[in-house]
């Protein structure tokens, strides 16, 4: 793996490195860790990389790695920069024969996302997007329950992602993470909706297997002086007639990362809470509520394949993140060997999820500014 971004002081780059390393199947061999060559060099030294594999720019890294022999050069690129710098390195990597893992949202805007999707298709390379919440075993179990028809046709979806860390003007205090996420030149058209609202949208579509077709949105920047939204409330319509509510906020004082989802069908419902990730609640009509636990009983093959440790031992965010990397690595390894990948390990978010995420962001922003009640979810 080669990495673009994620240098000294970065948050998500370190998460990607830990997740990629967890299974011992991926090795970080090079990187362009900052747009500042000296900062990139210092970051590479902290990661014990040989100086000749630490680059001053992503362009230099991609072109030089391409000249190395197969087996020595990087096999894929992980892009962990702020949003506005996702598209250029992804495009260059794909066009030079490298597969890509990219942090979300996939690009700066929908136009870039659609162009990148065309590049992925033309290149024939693998592309994974780190919507890491889909990596949890109980999220996969929830999806299998919906697929099996146990709760009947889905009628209602409620998904929430409240945080509290931006309840004040944190970006004015020098916080690197707050600064770029609230800057429209780096984050894009949305703040909260792009940062965490897309996770909620992706989770709702992943578990239900449905797609949002229309939405009614109200987004707000509550904190004086903030340039992008920090709160959003959205009504959803799905392609099977189901209705939904999506709430994402970063100004809910006291909240941590309280992502949760409830899906209600004609004969039952499920509930999953990211802060209690090893538990899934299942309720069927005229039956007592069931608590399904990671590693206990007869779970689906998908849930079992993504469970790492014995029941009763907490596994969470990093393990779910690592499931994305492991699945990508195993699928890539199969392709390199000319083998058909195991379908259990082709389960990771792709460029199509990225395009839908960007379409969601732009639809929410446009709908909030529109006097029309229902706004179409562009494809």
Coordinates of C-alpha atoms in Angstrom, one line a residue:
X1 CA 0.0 0.0 0.0
X2 CA 1.1 3.5 -0.8
X3 CA -0.6 6.4 1.0
X4 CA -1.5 9.9 -0.1
X5 CA -2.1 12.3 2.9
X6 CA -2.2 11.1 6.5
X7 CA 1.0 12.8 7.7
X8 CA 1.9 14.3 11.1
X9 CA -1.2 15.7 12.9
X10 CA -3.7 13.9 10.7
X11 CA -6.5 11.8 12.3
X12 CA -8.0 9.6 9.6
X13 CA -4.6 8.6 8.1
X14 CA -3.6 6.8 11.3
X15 CA -6.9 5.1 11.4
X16 CA -6.4 3.8 7.8
X17 CA -2.9 2.6 8.7
X18 CA -4.1 0.7 11.8
X19 CA -7.0 -0.8 9.9
X20 CA -4.9 -1.9 6.9
X21 CA -2.3 -3.5 9.2
X22 CA -4.7 -5.4 11.5
X23 CA -4.8 -8.6 9.5
X24 CA -1.1 -8.7 8.5
X25 CA -2.2 -8.8 4.8
X26 CA -1.3 -5.2 3.9
X27 CA 2.1 -3.5 4.3
X28 CA 2.6 0.3 4.0
X29 CA 5.6 0.6 1.7
X30 CA 5.6 4.2 0.5
X31 CA 3.7 7.5 0.8
X32 CA 3.3 11.1 -0.1
X33 CA 2.0 12.1 3.3
X34 CA 1.7 15.9 2.8
X35 CA 1.7 18.6 0.1
X36 CA 4.7 19.9 2.1
X37 CA 7.7 17.7 1.0
X38 CA 9.5 18.3 4.3
X39 CA 6.4 17.3 6.3
X40 CA 6.0 14.2 4.1
X41 CA 9.7 13.3 4.8
X42 CA 9.3 13.7 8.5
X43 CA 6.1 11.6 8.5
X44 CA 7.7 8.9 6.5
X45 CA 10.6 8.8 9.0
X46 CA 8.2 8.4 11.9
X47 CA 6.7 5.4 10.1
X48 CA 10.1 3.9 9.6
X49 CA 9.9 3.9 5.8
X50 CA 13.1 4.1 3.7
X51 CA 13.7 7.7 2.6
X52 CA 13.7 6.7 -1.1
X53 CA 10.0 5.5 -0.7
X54 CA 8.8 8.8 0.9
X55 CA 7.8 11.3 -1.8
X56 CA 7.2 15.0 -1.9
X57 CA 4.0 14.7 -4.0
X58 CA 1.5 12.1 -5.0
X59 CA 2.5 12.7 -8.7
X60 CA 6.1 11.8 -7.9
X61 CA 5.0 8.7 -5.9
X62 CA 2.7 7.3 -8.6
X63 CA 5.2 7.8 -11.4
X64 CA 8.2 6.5 -9.6
X65 CA 6.4 3.5 -8.1
X66 CA 5.2 2.6 -11.6
X67 CA 8.8 2.1 -12.7
X68 CA 9.6 -0.4 -9.9
X69 CA 9.3 -4.1 -10.6
X70 CA 6.0 -5.9 -9.8
X71 CA 6.3 -7.4 -6.3
X72 CA 8.3 -4.4 -5.2
X73 CA 6.2 -1.4 -6.1
X74 CA 3.0 -0.6 -4.3
X75 CA -0.1 -2.5 -5.4
X76 CA -2.7 0.1 -4.5
X77 CA -3.0 3.7 -3.2
X78 CA -4.9 4.7 -0.1
X79 CA -6.2 8.3 -0.3
X80 CA -6.7 10.0 3.1
X81 CA -6.6 13.7 2.2
X82 CA -9.4 16.3 2.8
X83 CA -12.2 16.0 0.3
X84 CA -11.0 18.5 -2.3
X85 CA -7.8 16.4 -2.9
X86 CA -9.5 13.0 -3.4
X87 CA -10.1 13.2 -7.2
X88 CA -6.7 14.2 -8.5
X89 CA -4.6 11.4 -7.0
X90 CA -7.4 8.8 -7.5
X91 CA -7.6 9.7 -11.2
X92 CA -3.8 9.6 -11.7
X93 CA -3.5 6.3 -9.8
X94 CA -6.2 4.6 -11.8
X95 CA -4.8 5.8 -15.1
X96 CA -1.4 4.5 -14.2
X97 CA -2.5 1.0 -13.3
X98 CA -3.0 1.2 -9.5
X99 CA -6.1 0.2 -7.6
X100 CA -7.5 2.7 -5.0
X101 CA -8.9 2.9 -1.5
X102 CA -10.4 6.3 -0.8
X103 CA -11.8 8.0 2.2
X104 CA -15.3 9.3 2.0
X105 CA -17.0 11.3 0.6
X106 CA -15.5 10.2 -2.7
X107 CA -14.8 13.6 -4.3
X108 CA -15.4 17.3 -3.9
X109 CA -18.6 17.3 -5.9
X110 CA -20.9 15.2 -8.0
X111 CA -19.3 16.1 -11.3
X112 CA -16.0 14.8 -10.1
X113 CA -17.6 11.6 -8.8
X114 CA -19.3 10.8 -12.1
X115 CA -16.0 11.4 -14.0
X116 CA -14.1 9.2 -11.5
X117 CA -16.7 6.4 -12.0
X118 CA -16.1 6.5 -15.7
X119 CA -12.3 6.3 -15.1
X120 CA -12.8 3.3 -12.7
X121 CA -14.9 1.5 -15.3
X122 CA -12.5 2.3 -18.1
X123 CA -9.4 1.3 -16.1
X124 CA -10.8 -2.0 -14.8
X125 CA -9.1 -1.4 -11.5
X126 CA -10.6 -2.0 -8.0
X127 CA -11.9 1.0 -6.1
X128 CA -13.1 0.9 -2.5
X129 CA -14.6 3.7 -0.4
X130 CA -14.2 3.5 3.3
X131 CA -17.8 3.7 4.6
X132 CA -16.5 1.7 7.4
X133 CA -19.7 1.2 9.3
X134 CA -20.8 -1.3 6.7
X135 CA -17.9 -3.5 8.0
X136 CA -19.6 -4.3 11.4
X137 CA -20.8 -7.9 11.7
X138 CA -24.1 -6.9 13.1
X139 CA -24.7 -4.5 10.2
X140 CA -24.1 -7.4 7.8
X141 CA -26.5 -9.5 9.9
X142 CA -29.1 -6.8 9.7
X143 CA -28.7 -6.7 5.9
X144 CA -29.1 -10.4 5.7
X145 CA -32.3 -10.3 7.9
X146 CA -33.8 -7.7 5.6
X147 CA -32.8 -9.7 2.5
X148 CA -34.3 -12.9 3.9
X149 CA -37.7 -11.3 4.2
X150 CA -37.9 -12.0 8.0
X151 CA -39.3 -8.5 8.7
X152 CA -41.3 -8.4 5.5
X153 CA -41.4 -5.5 3.0
X154 CA -39.6 -2.4 4.5
X155 CA -42.0 0.4 5.3
X156 CA -40.0 2.9 7.4
X157 CA -36.3 3.7 8.0
X158 CA -35.0 6.0 10.8
X159 CA -31.3 6.7 10.8
X160 CA -29.6 9.2 13.1
X161 CA -26.0 10.4 13.5
X162 CA -25.7 13.0 16.2
X163 CA -22.3 14.4 17.4
X164 CA -21.5 17.3 19.6
X165 CA -17.9 18.3 18.9
X166 CA -18.8 21.3 16.7
X167 CA -21.2 22.9 19.2
X168 CA -18.9 25.9 19.3
X169 CA -16.7 27.6 16.7
X170 CA -14.0 25.1 17.1
X171 CA -12.5 25.9 13.7
X172 CA -11.4 29.3 15.1
X173 CA -9.3 27.7 17.8
X174 CA -6.8 26.2 15.3
X175 CA -8.3 22.7 15.2
X176 CA -7.1 21.1 12.0
X177 CA -9.9 18.6 11.8
X178 CA -12.6 21.3 12.3
X179 CA -10.9 23.8 10.0
X180 CA -11.0 21.8 6.8
X181 CA -14.3 20.2 7.5
X182 CA -16.0 23.6 7.8
X183 CA -14.2 25.2 4.9
X184 CA -16.3 25.1 1.6
X185 CA -13.1 25.2 -0.5
X186 CA -11.9 21.9 1.1
X187 CA -15.0 20.1 2.3
X188 CA -17.4 20.9 -0.6
X189 CA -21.0 22.0 -0.7
X190 CA -21.8 20.6 2.8
X191 CA -20.3 20.3 6.2
X192 CA -22.2 18.0 8.5
X193 CA -24.1 16.3 5.7
X194 CA -20.9 15.5 3.8
X195 CA -19.0 14.5 6.9
X196 CA -21.5 12.2 8.7
X197 CA -24.8 12.5 6.8
X198 CA -23.3 10.4 4.0
X199 CA -22.5 7.7 6.5
X200 CA -26.2 7.6 7.5
X201 CA -27.4 7.6 3.9
X202 CA -25.0 4.8 3.0
X203 CA -25.9 2.7 6.0
X204 CA -29.7 3.1 5.2
X205 CA -29.2 1.9 1.6
X206 CA -26.8 -0.8 2.5
X207 CA -28.9 -2.5 5.2
X208 CA -32.3 -2.2 3.3
X209 CA -31.0 -2.8 -0.2
X210 CA -33.2 0.2 -1.2
X211 CA -32.4 3.4 -2.9
X212 CA -33.5 6.9 -2.0
X213 CA -35.5 8.5 -4.8
X214 CA -36.7 11.8 -3.3
X215 CA -36.0 13.9 -0.2
X216 CA -37.1 16.9 1.7
X217 CA -34.3 18.7 3.6
X218 CA -33.7 21.4 6.1
X219 CA -30.0 22.1 6.9
X220 CA -28.6 24.8 9.1
X221 CA -25.4 26.4 10.3
X222 CA -26.3 27.1 13.9
X223 CA -22.9 28.3 15.2
X224 CA -22.4 32.0 14.3
X225 CA -19.6 32.5 11.8
X226 CA -19.7 28.9 10.5
X227 CA -19.6 28.7 6.7
X228 CA -21.2 25.2 6.2
X229 CA -24.1 23.3 7.8
X230 CA -23.7 21.7 11.2
X231 CA -27.2 20.2 11.4
X232 CA -29.6 18.5 9.0
X233 CA -33.1 17.0 9.1
X234 CA -34.2 15.1 6.1
X235 CA -37.3 13.2 5.0
X236 CA -36.7 10.3 2.6
X237 CA -38.7 8.4 0.0
X238 CA -37.3 5.0 -1.1
X239 CA -37.8 3.1 -4.4
X240 CA -40.1 0.5 -2.9
X241 CA -42.5 3.1 -1.4
X242 CA -40.9 3.1 2.1
X243 CA -40.5 6.4 3.9
X244 CA -37.6 7.5 6.0
X245 CA -36.1 10.1 8.4
X246 CA -32.4 10.9 8.4
X247 CA -31.0 13.2 11.1
X248 CA -27.4 14.3 11.2
X249 CA -26.0 16.9 13.5
X250 CA -22.6 18.0 15.0
X251 CA -24.0 20.5 17.5
X252 CA -25.8 18.1 19.8
X253 CA -24.0 18.8 23.1
X254 CA -22.9 15.6 24.9
X255 CA -23.2 13.3 21.9
X256 CA -20.2 11.3 20.8
X257 CA -20.7 9.2 17.6
X258 CA -24.2 8.1 18.2
X259 CA -25.0 6.6 14.8
X260 CA -28.0 4.3 15.0
X261 CA -30.6 2.9 12.6
X262 CA -34.1 1.4 12.9
X263 CA -35.7 -0.5 10.0
X264 CA -39.4 -1.4 10.2
X265 CA -41.0 -3.9 7.9
X266 CA -44.6 -5.3 7.6
X267 CA -43.9 -8.1 10.1
X268 CA -40.9 -7.0 12.2
X269 CA -38.2 -4.4 12.9
X270 CA -34.4 -4.2 13.6
X271 CA -32.3 -1.7 15.5
X272 CA -28.5 -1.3 15.5
X273 CA -26.5 1.2 17.5
X274 CA -22.9 2.0 16.7
X275 CA -22.0 2.7 20.3
X276 CA -23.2 -0.8 21.2
X277 CA -22.1 -2.5 17.9
X278 CA -22.1 -6.1 19.0
X279 CA -25.8 -6.1 19.6
X280 CA -28.7 -6.2 17.0
X281 CA -32.3 -6.0 18.2
X282 CA -34.9 -8.0 16.2
X283 CA -38.6 -7.7 16.9
X284 CA -41.2 -9.9 15.1
X285 CA -45.0 -9.5 15.4
X286 CA -46.4 -11.4 18.4
X287 CA -42.9 -12.5 19.5
X288 CA -40.7 -11.3 22.3
X289 CA -37.8 -9.0 21.3
X290 CA -34.6 -10.9 20.4
X291 CA -31.1 -9.7 21.1
X292 CA -28.7 -11.0 18.5
X293 CA -25.0 -10.9 19.6
X294 CA -21.8 -11.0 17.6
X295 CA -20.3 -14.5 17.8
X296 CA -23.3 -16.1 19.5
X297 CA -25.6 -18.7 17.8
X298 CA -26.2 -19.3 14.1
X299 CA -25.5 -16.0 12.4
X300 CA -25.4 -15.5 8.6
X301 CA -22.3 -16.4 6.7
X302 CA -21.7 -12.7 6.1
X303 CA -21.8 -11.8 9.8
X304 CA -19.6 -14.8 10.7
X305 CA -17.0 -13.9 8.1
X306 CA -16.6 -10.5 9.6
X307 CA -16.5 -11.5 13.2
X308 CA -12.9 -11.6 14.5
X309 CA -12.9 -12.5 18.2
X310 CA -14.9 -14.7 20.6
X311 CA -18.2 -13.6 21.9
X312 CA -18.1 -11.2 24.8
X313 CA -14.9 -9.4 23.7
X314 CA -15.6 -5.9 22.4
X315 CA -14.8 -5.3 18.7
X316 CA -15.7 -2.1 17.1
X317 CA -14.6 0.8 14.9
X318 CA -11.1 -0.3 14.0
X319 CA -12.2 -3.9 13.4
X320 CA -15.0 -2.7 11.1
X321 CA -12.6 -0.4 9.3
X322 CA -10.2 -3.3 8.9
X323 CA -12.9 -5.5 7.4
X324 CA -13.1 -3.0 4.5
X325 CA -9.3 -3.2 4.0
X326 CA -9.2 -7.0 4.4
X327 CA -12.0 -7.6 1.9
X328 CA -10.3 -5.2 -0.6
X329 CA -6.9 -6.9 -0.1
X330 CA -8.3 -10.4 -0.6
X331 CA -10.3 -9.4 -3.7
X332 CA -7.2 -7.7 -5.1
X333 CA -5.0 -10.7 -4.4
X334 CA -7.5 -13.0 -6.1
X335 CA -7.5 -10.8 -9.2
X336 CA -3.7 -10.6 -9.3
X337 CA -3.6 -14.4 -9.2
X338 CA -6.2 -14.6 -12.0
X339 CA -8.7 -16.3 -9.6
X340 CA -12.4 -15.5 -8.9
X341 CA -12.7 -13.6 -5.6
X342 CA -14.8 -15.1 -2.8
X343 CA -18.1 -13.2 -2.8
X344 CA -17.9 -12.8 1.0
X345 CA -14.8 -10.6 0.5
X346 CA -16.1 -8.6 -2.4
X347 CA -18.4 -6.9 0.1
X348 CA -17.0 -3.4 0.4
X349 CA -18.3 0.1 -0.7
X350 CA -17.4 1.0 -4.3
X351 CA -17.3 4.0 -6.6
X352 CA -21.1 3.5 -7.1
X353 CA -21.6 4.2 -3.4
X354 CA -19.4 7.2 -3.7
X355 CA -21.5 8.7 -6.6
X356 CA -24.7 8.1 -4.6
X357 CA -23.1 9.8 -1.6
X358 CA -22.2 12.9 -3.6
X359 CA -25.7 12.9 -5.3
X360 CA -27.1 12.8 -1.8
X361 CA -25.1 15.8 -0.6
X362 CA -26.0 17.9 -3.6
X363 CA -29.7 17.0 -3.4
X364 CA -29.8 17.8 0.3
X365 CA -28.2 21.2 -0.2
X366 CA -30.4 22.0 -3.2
X367 CA -33.6 20.8 -1.4
X368 CA -32.9 22.8 1.7
X369 CA -32.5 26.0 -0.5
X370 CA -35.6 25.2 -2.6
X371 CA -39.3 26.1 -1.9
X372 CA -40.3 22.7 -3.4
X373 CA -41.2 20.1 -0.8
X374 CA -39.8 17.1 -2.6
X375 CA -36.5 17.2 -4.4
X376 CA -35.4 14.4 -6.7
X377 CA -32.4 12.3 -5.7
X378 CA -30.1 12.6 -8.8
X379 CA -28.3 9.5 -10.0

